[in-house]
CSV table of C-alpha atoms and ligand atoms in Angstrom, one decimal:
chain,number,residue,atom,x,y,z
F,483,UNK,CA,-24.7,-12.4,-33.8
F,484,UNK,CA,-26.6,-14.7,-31.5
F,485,UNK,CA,-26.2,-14.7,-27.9
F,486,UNK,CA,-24.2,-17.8,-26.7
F,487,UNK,CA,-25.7,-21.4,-25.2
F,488,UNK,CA,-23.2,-22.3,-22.4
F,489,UNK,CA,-23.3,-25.5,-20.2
F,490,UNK,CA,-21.7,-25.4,-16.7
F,491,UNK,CA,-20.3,-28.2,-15.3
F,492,UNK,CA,-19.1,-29.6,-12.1
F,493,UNK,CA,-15.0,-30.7,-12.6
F,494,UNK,CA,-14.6,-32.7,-9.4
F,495,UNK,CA,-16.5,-34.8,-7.2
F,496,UNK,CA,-19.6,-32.0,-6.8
F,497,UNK,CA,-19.8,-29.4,-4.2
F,498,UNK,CA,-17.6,-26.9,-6.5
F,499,UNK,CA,-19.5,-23.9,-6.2
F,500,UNK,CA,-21.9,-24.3,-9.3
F,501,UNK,CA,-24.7,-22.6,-7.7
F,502,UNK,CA,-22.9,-19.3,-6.8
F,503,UNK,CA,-21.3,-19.1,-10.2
F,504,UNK,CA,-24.9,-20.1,-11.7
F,505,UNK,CA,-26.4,-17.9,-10.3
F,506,UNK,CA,-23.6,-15.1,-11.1
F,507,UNK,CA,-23.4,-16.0,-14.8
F,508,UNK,CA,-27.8,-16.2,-15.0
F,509,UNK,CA,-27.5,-12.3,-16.0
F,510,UNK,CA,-26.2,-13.3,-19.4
F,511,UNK,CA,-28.5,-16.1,-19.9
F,512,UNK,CA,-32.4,-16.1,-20.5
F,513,UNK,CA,-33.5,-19.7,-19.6
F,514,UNK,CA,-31.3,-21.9,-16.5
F,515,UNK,CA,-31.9,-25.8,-16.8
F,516,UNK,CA,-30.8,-28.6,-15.3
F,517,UNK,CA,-30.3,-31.6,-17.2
F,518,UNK,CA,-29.7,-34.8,-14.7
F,519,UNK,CA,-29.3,-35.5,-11.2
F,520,UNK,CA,-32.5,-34.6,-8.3
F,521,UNK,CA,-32.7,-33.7,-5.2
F,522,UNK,CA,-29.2,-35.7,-4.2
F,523,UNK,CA,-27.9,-32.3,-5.4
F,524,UNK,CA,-27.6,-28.8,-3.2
F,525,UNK,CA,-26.7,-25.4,-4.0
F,526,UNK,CA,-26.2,-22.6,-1.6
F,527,UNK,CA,-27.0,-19.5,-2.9
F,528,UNK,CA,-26.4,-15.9,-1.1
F,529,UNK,CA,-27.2,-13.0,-2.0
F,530,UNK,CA,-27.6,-10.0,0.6
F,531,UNK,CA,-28.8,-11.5,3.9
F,532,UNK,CA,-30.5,-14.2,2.2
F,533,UNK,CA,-28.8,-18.1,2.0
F,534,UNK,CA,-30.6,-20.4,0.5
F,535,UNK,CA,-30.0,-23.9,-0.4
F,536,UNK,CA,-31.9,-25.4,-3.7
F,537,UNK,CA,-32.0,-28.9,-4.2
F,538,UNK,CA,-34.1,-29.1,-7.1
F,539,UNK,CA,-35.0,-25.9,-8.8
F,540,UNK,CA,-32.2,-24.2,-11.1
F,541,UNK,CA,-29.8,-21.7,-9.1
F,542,UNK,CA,-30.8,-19.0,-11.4
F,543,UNK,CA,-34.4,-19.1,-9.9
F,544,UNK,CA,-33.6,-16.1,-7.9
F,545,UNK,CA,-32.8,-13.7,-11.3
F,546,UNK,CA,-36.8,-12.8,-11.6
F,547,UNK,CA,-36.5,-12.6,-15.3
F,548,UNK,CA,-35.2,-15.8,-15.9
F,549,UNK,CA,-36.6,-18.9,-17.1
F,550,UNK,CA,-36.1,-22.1,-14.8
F,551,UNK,CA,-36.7,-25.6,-16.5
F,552,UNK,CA,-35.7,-28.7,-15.1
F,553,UNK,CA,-35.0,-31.0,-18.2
F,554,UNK,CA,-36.2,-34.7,-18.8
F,555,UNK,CA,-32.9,-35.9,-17.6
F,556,UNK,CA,-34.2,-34.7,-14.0
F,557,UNK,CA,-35.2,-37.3,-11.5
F,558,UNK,CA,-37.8,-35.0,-9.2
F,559,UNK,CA,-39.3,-35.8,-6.0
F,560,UNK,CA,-42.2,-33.6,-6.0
F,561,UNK,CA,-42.4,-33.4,-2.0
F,562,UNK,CA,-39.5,-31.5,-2.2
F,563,UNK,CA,-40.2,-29.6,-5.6
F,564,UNK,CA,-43.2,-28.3,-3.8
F,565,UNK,CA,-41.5,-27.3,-0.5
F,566,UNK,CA,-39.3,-25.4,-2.7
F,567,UNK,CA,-41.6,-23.7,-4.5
F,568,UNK,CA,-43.5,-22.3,-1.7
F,569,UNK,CA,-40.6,-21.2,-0.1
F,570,UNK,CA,-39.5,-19.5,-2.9
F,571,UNK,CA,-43.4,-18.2,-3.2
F,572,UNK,CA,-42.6,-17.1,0.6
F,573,UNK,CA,-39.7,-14.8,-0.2
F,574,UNK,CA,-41.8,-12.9,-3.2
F,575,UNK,CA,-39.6,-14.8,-6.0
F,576,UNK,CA,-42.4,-14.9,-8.3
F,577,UNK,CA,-42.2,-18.5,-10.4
F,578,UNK,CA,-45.3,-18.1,-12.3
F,579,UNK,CA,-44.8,-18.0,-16.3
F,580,UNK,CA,-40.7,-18.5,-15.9
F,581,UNK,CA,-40.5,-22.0,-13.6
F,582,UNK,CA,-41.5,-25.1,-15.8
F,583,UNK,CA,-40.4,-28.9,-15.7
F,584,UNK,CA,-40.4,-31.6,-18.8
F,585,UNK,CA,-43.7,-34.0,-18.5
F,586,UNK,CA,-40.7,-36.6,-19.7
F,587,UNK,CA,-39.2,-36.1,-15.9
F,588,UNK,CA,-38.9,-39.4,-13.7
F,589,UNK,CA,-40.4,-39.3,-10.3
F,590,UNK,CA,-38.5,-40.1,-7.1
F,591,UNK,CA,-41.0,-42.6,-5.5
F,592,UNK,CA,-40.9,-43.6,-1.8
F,593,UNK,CA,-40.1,-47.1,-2.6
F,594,UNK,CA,-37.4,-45.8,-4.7
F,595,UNK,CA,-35.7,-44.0,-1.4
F,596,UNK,CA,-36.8,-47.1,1.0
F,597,UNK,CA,-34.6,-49.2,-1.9
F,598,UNK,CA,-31.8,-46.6,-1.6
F,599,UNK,CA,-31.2,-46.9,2.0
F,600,UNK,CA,-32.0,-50.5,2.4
F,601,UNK,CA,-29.1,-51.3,-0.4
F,602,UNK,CA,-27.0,-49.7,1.2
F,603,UNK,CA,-27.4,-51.2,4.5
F,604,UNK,CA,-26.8,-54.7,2.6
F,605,UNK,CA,-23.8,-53.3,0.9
F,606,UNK,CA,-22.2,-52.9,4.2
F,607,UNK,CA,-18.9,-51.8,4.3
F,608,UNK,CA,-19.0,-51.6,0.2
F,609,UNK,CA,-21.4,-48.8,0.8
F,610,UNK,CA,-21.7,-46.0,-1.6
F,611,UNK,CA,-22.4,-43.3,0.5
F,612,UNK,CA,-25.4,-42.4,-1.5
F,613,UNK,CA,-27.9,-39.6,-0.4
F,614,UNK,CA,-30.3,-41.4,0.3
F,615,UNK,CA,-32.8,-39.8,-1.7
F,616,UNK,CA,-33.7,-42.7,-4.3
F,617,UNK,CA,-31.8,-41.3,-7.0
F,618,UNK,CA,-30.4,-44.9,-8.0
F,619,UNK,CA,-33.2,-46.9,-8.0
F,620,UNK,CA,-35.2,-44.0,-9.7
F,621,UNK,CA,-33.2,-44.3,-13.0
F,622,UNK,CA,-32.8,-47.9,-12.5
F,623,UNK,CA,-36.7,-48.0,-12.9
F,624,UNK,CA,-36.7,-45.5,-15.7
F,625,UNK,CA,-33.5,-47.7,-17.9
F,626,UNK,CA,-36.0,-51.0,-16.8
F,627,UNK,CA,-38.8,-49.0,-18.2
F,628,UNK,CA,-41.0,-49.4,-15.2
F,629,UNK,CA,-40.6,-45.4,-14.0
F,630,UNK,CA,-43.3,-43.3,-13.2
F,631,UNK,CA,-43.1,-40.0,-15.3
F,632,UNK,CA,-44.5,-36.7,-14.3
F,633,UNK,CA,-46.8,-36.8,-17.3
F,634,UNK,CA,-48.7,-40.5,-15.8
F,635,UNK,CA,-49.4,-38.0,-12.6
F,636,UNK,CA,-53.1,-37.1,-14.1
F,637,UNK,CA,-54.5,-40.8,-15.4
F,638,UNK,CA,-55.5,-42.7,-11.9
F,639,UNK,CA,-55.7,-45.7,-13.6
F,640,UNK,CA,-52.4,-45.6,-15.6
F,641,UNK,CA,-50.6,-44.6,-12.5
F,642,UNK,CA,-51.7,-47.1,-10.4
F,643,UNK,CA,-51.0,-49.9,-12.9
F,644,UNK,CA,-47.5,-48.6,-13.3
F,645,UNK,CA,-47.1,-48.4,-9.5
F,646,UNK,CA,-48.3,-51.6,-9.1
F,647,UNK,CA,-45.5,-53.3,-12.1
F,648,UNK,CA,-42.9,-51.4,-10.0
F,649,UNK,CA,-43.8,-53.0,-6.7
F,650,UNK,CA,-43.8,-56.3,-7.8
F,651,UNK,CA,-40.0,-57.2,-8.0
F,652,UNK,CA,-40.0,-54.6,-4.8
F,653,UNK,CA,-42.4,-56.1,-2.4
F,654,UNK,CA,-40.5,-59.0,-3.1
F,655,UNK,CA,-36.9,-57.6,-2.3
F,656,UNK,CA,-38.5,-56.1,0.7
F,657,UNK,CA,-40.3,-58.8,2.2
F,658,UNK,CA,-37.6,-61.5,1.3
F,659,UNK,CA,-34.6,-60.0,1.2
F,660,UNK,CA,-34.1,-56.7,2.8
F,661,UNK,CA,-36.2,-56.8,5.8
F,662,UNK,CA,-38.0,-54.0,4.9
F,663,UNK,CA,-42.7,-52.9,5.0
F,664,UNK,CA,-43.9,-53.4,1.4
F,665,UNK,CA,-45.8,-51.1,0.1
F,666,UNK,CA,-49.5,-51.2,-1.7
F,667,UNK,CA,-50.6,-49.1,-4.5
F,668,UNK,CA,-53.5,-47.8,-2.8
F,669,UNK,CA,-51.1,-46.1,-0.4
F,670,UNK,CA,-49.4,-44.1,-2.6
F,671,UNK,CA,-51.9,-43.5,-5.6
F,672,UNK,CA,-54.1,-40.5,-4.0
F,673,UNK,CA,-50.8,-38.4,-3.0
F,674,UNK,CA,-49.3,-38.7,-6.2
F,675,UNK,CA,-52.2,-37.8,-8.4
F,676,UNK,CA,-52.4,-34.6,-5.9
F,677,UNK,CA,-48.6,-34.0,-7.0
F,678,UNK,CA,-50.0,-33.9,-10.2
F,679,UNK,CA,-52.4,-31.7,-9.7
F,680,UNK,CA,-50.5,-29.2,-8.0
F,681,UNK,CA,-47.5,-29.4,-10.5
F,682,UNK,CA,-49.4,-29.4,-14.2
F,683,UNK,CA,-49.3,-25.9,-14.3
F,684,UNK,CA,-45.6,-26.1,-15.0
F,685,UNK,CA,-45.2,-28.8,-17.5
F,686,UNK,CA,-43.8,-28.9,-20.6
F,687,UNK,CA,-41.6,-30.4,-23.6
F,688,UNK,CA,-38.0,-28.8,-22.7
F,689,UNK,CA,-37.1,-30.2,-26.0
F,690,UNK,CA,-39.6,-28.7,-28.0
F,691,UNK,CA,-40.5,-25.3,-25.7
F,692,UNK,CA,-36.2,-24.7,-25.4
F,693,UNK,CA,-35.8,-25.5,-29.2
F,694,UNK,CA,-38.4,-22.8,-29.9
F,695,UNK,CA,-36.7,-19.9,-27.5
F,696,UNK,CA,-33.2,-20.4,-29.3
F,697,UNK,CA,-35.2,-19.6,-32.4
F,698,UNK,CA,-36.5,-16.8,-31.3
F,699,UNK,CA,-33.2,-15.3,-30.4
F,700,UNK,CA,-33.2,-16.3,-26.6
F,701,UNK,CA,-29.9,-18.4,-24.8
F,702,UNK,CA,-29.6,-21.0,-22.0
F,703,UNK,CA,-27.4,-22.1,-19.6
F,704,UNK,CA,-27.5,-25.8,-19.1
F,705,UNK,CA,-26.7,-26.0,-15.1
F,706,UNK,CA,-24.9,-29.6,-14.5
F,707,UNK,CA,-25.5,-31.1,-10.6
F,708,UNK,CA,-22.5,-33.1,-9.0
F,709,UNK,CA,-19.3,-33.0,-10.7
F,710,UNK,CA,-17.9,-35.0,-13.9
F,711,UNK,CA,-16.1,-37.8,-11.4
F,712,UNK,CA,-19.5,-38.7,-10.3
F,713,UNK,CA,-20.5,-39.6,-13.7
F,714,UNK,CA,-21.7,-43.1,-14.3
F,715,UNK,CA,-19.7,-43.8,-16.7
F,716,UNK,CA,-17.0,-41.5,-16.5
F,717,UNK,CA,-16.6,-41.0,-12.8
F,718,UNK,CA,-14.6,-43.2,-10.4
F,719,UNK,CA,-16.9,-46.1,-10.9
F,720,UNK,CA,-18.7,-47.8,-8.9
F,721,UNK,CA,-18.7,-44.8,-6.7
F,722,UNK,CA,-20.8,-42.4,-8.7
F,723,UNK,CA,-24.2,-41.1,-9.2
F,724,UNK,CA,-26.4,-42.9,-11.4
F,725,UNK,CA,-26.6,-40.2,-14.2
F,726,UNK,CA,-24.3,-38.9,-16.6
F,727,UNK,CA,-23.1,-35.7,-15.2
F,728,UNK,CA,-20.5,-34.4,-18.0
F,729,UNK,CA,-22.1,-31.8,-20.6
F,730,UNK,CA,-22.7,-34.1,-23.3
F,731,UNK,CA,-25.7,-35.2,-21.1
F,732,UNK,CA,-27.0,-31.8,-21.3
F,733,UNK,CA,-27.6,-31.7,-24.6
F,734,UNK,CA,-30.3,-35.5,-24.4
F,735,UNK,CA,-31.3,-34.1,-20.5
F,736,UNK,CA,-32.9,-31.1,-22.4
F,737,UNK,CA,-33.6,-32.4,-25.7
F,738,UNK,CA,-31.6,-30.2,-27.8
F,739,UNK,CA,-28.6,-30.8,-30.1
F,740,UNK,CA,-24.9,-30.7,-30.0
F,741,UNK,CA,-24.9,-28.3,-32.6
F,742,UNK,CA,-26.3,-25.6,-30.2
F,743,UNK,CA,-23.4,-25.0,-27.6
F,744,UNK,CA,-21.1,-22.6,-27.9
F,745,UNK,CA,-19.0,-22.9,-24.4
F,746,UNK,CA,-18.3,-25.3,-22.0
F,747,UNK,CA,-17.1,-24.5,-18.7
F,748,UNK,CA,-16.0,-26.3,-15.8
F,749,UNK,CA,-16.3,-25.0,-12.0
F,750,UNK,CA,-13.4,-26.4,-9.8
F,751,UNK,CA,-12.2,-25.6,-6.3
F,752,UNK,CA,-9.3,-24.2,-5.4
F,753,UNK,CA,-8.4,-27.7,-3.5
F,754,UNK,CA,-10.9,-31.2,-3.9
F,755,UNK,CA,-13.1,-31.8,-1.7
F,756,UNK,CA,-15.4,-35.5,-2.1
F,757,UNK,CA,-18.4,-36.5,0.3
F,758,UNK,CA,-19.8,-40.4,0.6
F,759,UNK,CA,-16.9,-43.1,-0.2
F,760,UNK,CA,-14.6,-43.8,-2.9
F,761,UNK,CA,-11.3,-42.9,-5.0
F,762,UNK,CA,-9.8,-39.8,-4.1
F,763,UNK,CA,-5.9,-39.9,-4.9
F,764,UNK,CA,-5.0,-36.7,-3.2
F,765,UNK,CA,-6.9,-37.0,0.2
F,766,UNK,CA,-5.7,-35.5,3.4
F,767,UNK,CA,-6.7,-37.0,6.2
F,768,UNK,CA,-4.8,-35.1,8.7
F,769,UNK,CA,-4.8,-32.0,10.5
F,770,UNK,CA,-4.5,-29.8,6.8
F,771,UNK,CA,-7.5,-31.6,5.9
F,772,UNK,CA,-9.4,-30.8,8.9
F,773,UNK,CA,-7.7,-27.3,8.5
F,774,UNK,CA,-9.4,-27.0,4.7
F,775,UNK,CA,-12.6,-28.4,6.1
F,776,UNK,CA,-13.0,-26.2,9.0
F,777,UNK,CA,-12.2,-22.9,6.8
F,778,UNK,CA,-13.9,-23.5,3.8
F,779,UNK,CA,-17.0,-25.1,5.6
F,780,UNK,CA,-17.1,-28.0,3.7
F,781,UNK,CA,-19.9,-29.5,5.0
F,782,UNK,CA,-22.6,-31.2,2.6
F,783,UNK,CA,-25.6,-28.3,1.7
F,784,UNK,CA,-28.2,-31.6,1.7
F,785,UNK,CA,-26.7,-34.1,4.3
F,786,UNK,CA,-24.7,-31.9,6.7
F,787,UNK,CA,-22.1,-35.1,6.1
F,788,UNK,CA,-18.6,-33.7,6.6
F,789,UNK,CA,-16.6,-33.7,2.9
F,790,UNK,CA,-13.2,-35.3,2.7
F,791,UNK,CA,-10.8,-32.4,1.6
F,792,UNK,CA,-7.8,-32.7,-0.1
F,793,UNK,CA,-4.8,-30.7,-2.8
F,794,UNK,CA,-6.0,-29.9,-6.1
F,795,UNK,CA,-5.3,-32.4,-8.7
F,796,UNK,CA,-4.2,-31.5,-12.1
F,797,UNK,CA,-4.6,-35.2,-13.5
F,798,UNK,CA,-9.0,-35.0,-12.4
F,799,UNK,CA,-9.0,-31.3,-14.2
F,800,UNK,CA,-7.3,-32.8,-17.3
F,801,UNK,CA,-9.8,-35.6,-17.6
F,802,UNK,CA,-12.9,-33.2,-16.7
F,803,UNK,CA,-11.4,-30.7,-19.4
F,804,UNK,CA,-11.2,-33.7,-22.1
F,805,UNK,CA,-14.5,-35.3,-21.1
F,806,UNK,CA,-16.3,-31.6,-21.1
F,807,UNK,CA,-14.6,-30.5,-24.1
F,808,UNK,CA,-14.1,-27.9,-21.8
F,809,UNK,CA,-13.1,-24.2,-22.9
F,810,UNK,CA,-13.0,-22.4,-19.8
F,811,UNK,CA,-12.8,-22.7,-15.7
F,812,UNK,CA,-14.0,-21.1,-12.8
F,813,UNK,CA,-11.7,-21.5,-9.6
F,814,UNK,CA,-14.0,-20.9,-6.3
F,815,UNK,CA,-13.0,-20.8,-2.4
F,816,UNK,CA,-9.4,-19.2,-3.4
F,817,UNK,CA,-10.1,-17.6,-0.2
F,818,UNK,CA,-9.8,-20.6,1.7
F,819,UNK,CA,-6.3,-21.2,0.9
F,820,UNK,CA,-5.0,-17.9,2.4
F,821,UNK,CA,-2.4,-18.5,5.2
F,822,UNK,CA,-1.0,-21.5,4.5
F,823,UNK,CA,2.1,-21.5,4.6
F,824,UNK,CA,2.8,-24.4,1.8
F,825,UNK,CA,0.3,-25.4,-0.8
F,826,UNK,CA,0.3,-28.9,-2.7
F,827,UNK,CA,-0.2,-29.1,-6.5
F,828,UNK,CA,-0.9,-33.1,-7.4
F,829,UNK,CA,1.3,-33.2,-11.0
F,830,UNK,CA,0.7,-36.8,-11.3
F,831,UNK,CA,0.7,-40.3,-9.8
F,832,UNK,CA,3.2,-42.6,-9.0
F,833,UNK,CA,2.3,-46.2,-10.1
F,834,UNK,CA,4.6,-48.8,-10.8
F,835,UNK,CA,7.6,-47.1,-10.6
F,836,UNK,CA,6.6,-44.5,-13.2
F,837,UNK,CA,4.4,-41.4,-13.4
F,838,UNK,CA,1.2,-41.3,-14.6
F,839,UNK,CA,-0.7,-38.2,-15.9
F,840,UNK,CA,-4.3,-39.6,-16.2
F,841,UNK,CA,-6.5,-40.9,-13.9
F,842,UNK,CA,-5.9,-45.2,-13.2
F,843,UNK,CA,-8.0,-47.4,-15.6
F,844,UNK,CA,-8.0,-50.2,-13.3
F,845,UNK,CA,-9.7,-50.1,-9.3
F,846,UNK,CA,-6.9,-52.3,-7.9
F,847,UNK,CA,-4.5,-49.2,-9.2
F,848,UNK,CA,-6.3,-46.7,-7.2
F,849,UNK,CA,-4.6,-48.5,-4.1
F,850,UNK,CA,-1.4,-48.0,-5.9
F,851,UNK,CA,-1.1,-44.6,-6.8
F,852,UNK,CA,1.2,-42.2,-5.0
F,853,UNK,CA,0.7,-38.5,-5.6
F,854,UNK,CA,3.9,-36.4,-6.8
F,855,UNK,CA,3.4,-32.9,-5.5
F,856,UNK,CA,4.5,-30.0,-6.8
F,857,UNK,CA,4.8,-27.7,-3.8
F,858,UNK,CA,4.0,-24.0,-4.1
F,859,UNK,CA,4.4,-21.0,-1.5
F,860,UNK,CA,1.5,-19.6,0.3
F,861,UNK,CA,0.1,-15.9,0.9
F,862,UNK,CA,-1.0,-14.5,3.8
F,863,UNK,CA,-4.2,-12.3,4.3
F,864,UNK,CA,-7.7,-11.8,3.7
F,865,UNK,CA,-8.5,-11.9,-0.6
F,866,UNK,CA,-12.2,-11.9,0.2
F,867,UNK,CA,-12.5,-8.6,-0.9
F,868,UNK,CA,-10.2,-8.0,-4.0
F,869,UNK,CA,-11.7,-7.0,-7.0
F,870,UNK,CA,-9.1,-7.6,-10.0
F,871,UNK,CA,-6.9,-10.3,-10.3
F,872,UNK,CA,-4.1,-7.5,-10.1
F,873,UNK,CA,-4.8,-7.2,-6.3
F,874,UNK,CA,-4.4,-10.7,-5.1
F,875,UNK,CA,-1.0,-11.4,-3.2
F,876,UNK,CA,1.6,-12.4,-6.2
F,877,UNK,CA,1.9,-16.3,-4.7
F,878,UNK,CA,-2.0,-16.6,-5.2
F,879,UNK,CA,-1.7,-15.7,-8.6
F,880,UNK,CA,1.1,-17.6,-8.8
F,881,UNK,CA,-0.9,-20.2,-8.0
F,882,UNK,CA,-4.1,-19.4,-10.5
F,883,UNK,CA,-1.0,-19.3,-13.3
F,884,UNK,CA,0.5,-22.7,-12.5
F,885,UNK,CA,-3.1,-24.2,-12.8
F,886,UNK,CA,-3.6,-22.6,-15.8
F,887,UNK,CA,-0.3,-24.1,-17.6
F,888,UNK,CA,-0.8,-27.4,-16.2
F,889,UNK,CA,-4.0,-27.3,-17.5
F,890,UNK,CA,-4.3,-26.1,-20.5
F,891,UNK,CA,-7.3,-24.0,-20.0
F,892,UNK,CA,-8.0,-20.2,-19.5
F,893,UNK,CA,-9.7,-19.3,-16.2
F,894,UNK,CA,-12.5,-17.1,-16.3
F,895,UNK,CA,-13.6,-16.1,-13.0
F,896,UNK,CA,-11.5,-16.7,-9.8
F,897,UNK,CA,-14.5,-16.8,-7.0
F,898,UNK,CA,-13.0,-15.7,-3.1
F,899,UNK,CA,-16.4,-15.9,-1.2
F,900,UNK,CA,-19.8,-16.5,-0.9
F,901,UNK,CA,-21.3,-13.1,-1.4
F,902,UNK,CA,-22.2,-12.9,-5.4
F,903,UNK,CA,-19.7,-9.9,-5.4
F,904,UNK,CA,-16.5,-11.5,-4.2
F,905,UNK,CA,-15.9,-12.7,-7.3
F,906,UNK,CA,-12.9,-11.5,-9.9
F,907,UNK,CA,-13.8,-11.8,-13.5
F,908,UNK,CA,-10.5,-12.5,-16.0
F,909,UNK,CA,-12.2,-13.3,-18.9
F,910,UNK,CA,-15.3,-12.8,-19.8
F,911,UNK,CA,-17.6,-15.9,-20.8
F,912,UNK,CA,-20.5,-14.5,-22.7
G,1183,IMP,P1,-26.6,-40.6,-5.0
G,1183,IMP,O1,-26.5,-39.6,-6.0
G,1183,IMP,O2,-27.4,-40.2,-3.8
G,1183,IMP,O3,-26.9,-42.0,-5.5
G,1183,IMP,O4,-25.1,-40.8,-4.3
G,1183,IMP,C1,-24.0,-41.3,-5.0
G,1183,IMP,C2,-22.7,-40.6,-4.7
G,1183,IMP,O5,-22.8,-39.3,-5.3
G,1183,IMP,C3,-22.4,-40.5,-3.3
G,1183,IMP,O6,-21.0,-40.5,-3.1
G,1183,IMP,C4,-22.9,-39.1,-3.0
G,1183,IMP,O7,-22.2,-38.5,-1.8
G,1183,IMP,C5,-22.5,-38.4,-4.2
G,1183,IMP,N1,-23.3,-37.2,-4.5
G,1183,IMP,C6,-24.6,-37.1,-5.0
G,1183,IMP,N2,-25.0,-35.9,-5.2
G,1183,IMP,C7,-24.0,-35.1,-4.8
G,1183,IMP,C8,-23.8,-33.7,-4.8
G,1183,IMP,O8,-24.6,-32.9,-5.2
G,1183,IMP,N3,-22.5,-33.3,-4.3
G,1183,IMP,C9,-21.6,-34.1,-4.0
G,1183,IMP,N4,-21.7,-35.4,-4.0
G,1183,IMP,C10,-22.9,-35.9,-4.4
């Protein structure tokens, strides 16, 4: 029987914990790509004494006999591709042979992050919160067709022509509307072909170069970056990223067919958390919100910004679990739940006088919407260290159950800290 092609995927707003459970489930898996997103994304990944936060390269970089692909879907900024490299060069992770990136990838630009921040500014109080890190404008160049791929990195004069179409609308914006330097070619031209040079060594066709490893017998994991309510289309519009997070953007991020995936499955706190602006029905913005944030550190990996924290919300895991086509979950940070003394399960919305079990269609109903709660007892102690789902104080599995039958979908693996091995396995997903 062949070994099974699984794509992970974020359920809320981002920040869920991917890159532990990545990195957990990269034992069963030969190749680790990601598909969309850049370096707008972080994951923290600990193992032993070591921490480390990726922002570009796959989580499962640190398995030494895995292979590491960033897809076409990838926006990459190859400043901080490089710095990653070398620090993982630094700490003896040895990248040649397994680390490669499509030649189809888009590259973050510096006018593309000078746009970023600049738009935002303009946007004033309608700000998105964005990154800053030029993801928009990045595939707003690449859907214009003016984006620089990694494969125009090696032709000096096709790169500075395509430089040169991008700045035009730019210099203008800058000079005339957003008080911002222009930029010139010549600045830019010599630094990016040196990018080139020092990245050719790992590029490839994902499409054709993944297609070929299934063949022969191997299996990837297709690594999703923010969550599925980030999605462009999906996600609680306008404030989103500008890819497609869900997993049916795997499958064109990589270049591989539907046909290929066997599993889908979704990582989702144990509460929500959401950083930058927008929607989030079951906010706290009191002290239990502080109280979440504080214990569960829940502070952005890229930005240090400080995420809004809030219950968990059976109406987002619905949606994520239909646009997924979902067929298992990870629950992380049940740790961070332990000792309070009440804990909220959002059941639905209030709108209109009537319930609602979906998320609203229209932004003025966002304002609307009034949580119903369904209110569940708490469980004292430390879980960090329990090993079998057995173990855990009955009101915590309790509380795994309830999610479970609201739901609709098994849970695989309840995560209860950061250490790879706190980390209780229910069902297996290979
Ligand atoms: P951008 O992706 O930088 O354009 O930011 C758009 C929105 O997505 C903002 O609300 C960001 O805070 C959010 N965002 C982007 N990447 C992540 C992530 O990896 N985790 C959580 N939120 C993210």
């Amino acid at each position: 029987m062949r070994k099974k092609n699984i794509v992970v995927v974020g359920f809320q707003w981002g920040d869920e914990g991917k890159g532990k459970i990545v990195d957990l489930l990269a034992k069963d898996a030969d190749i680790v790509a990601r598909y969309q997103g850049g370096n707008n994304a972080g994951h923290t990944v600990v193992s032993g004494d070591l921490s480390l936060v990726f922002r570009l390269v796959p989580s499962g970089i640190l398995n030494d006999k895995k292979i590491c692909i960033l897809g076409n879907g990838v926006v990459i900024d190859p400043m901080v591709l490089l710095e990653e490299l070398n620090t993982l060069r630094e700490i003896g992770i040895n990248i040649k042979d397994r680390f490669f990136i499509s030649y189809k990838s888009h590259i973050i630009m510096p006018y593309h992050k000078r746009l970023d921040i600049a738009r935002e500014r303009l946007r004033g109080a309608g700000m998105i919160g964005t990154t800053g890190r030029g993801i928009g404008p990045t595939y707003e160049d690449k859907v214009a067709r003016l984006g620089i791929r990694v494969a125009d990195l090696f032709d000096r004069d096709l790169l500075y022509e395509k430089i040169a179409l991008s700045l035009k609308e730019k210099n203008y914006l800058f000079k005339n509307i957003l008080g911002e330097e222009v930029f010139n070619p010549d600045d830019l031209i010599e630094k990016y072909l040196e990018y080139g040079t020092k990245i050719k060594e790992f590029l490839i066709d994902s499409s054709s170069y993944i297609n070929k490893k299934l063949e022969d017998g191997l299996n990837i994991m297709l690594e999703g970056a923010q969550g599925t309510f980030l999605d462009v289309d999906h996600g609680t519009y306008p404030y989103v990223t500008s890819s497609n997070t869900v997993a049916g953007s795997a499958l064109s991020g990589v270049g591989l067919g539907p046909t290929k995936i066997d599993e889908v499955i979704g990582i989702t706190k144990a509460y929500t958390t959401r950083v930058g602006e927008g929607y989030f029905p079951t906010e706290l913005k009191g002290k239990a919100g502080s109280l979440i944030r504080d214990k569960g550190e829940e502070f952005g990996s890229v930005t240090g910004r400080p995420r809004r924290c809030g219950w968990f919300d059976i109406n987002l895991i619905k949606e994520a679990k239909r646009l997924n086509g979902a067929t298992g979950m990870v629950i992380t940070k049940l740790d961070v739940l332990s000792g309070l003394e009440k804990i909220n399960i959002c059941t639905g919305y209030m709108l209109n006088g009537s319930v609602i079990d979906h998320l609203p269609y229209s932004v003025a109903d966002y304002k609307k919407i009034i949580p119903v709660y369904k209110e569940m007892p708490g469980w004292e102690g430390e879980i960090s260290n329990i090993k079998s789902f057995n173990d855990l104080p009955v009101n915590s599995r309790k509380y795994i159950l309830k999610i479970e039958e609201l739901t609709g979908l098994p849970v695989n693996i309840i995560s209860v800290g950061k250490e790879r091995t706190q980390t209780i396995t229910l069902k297996s997903i290979f």
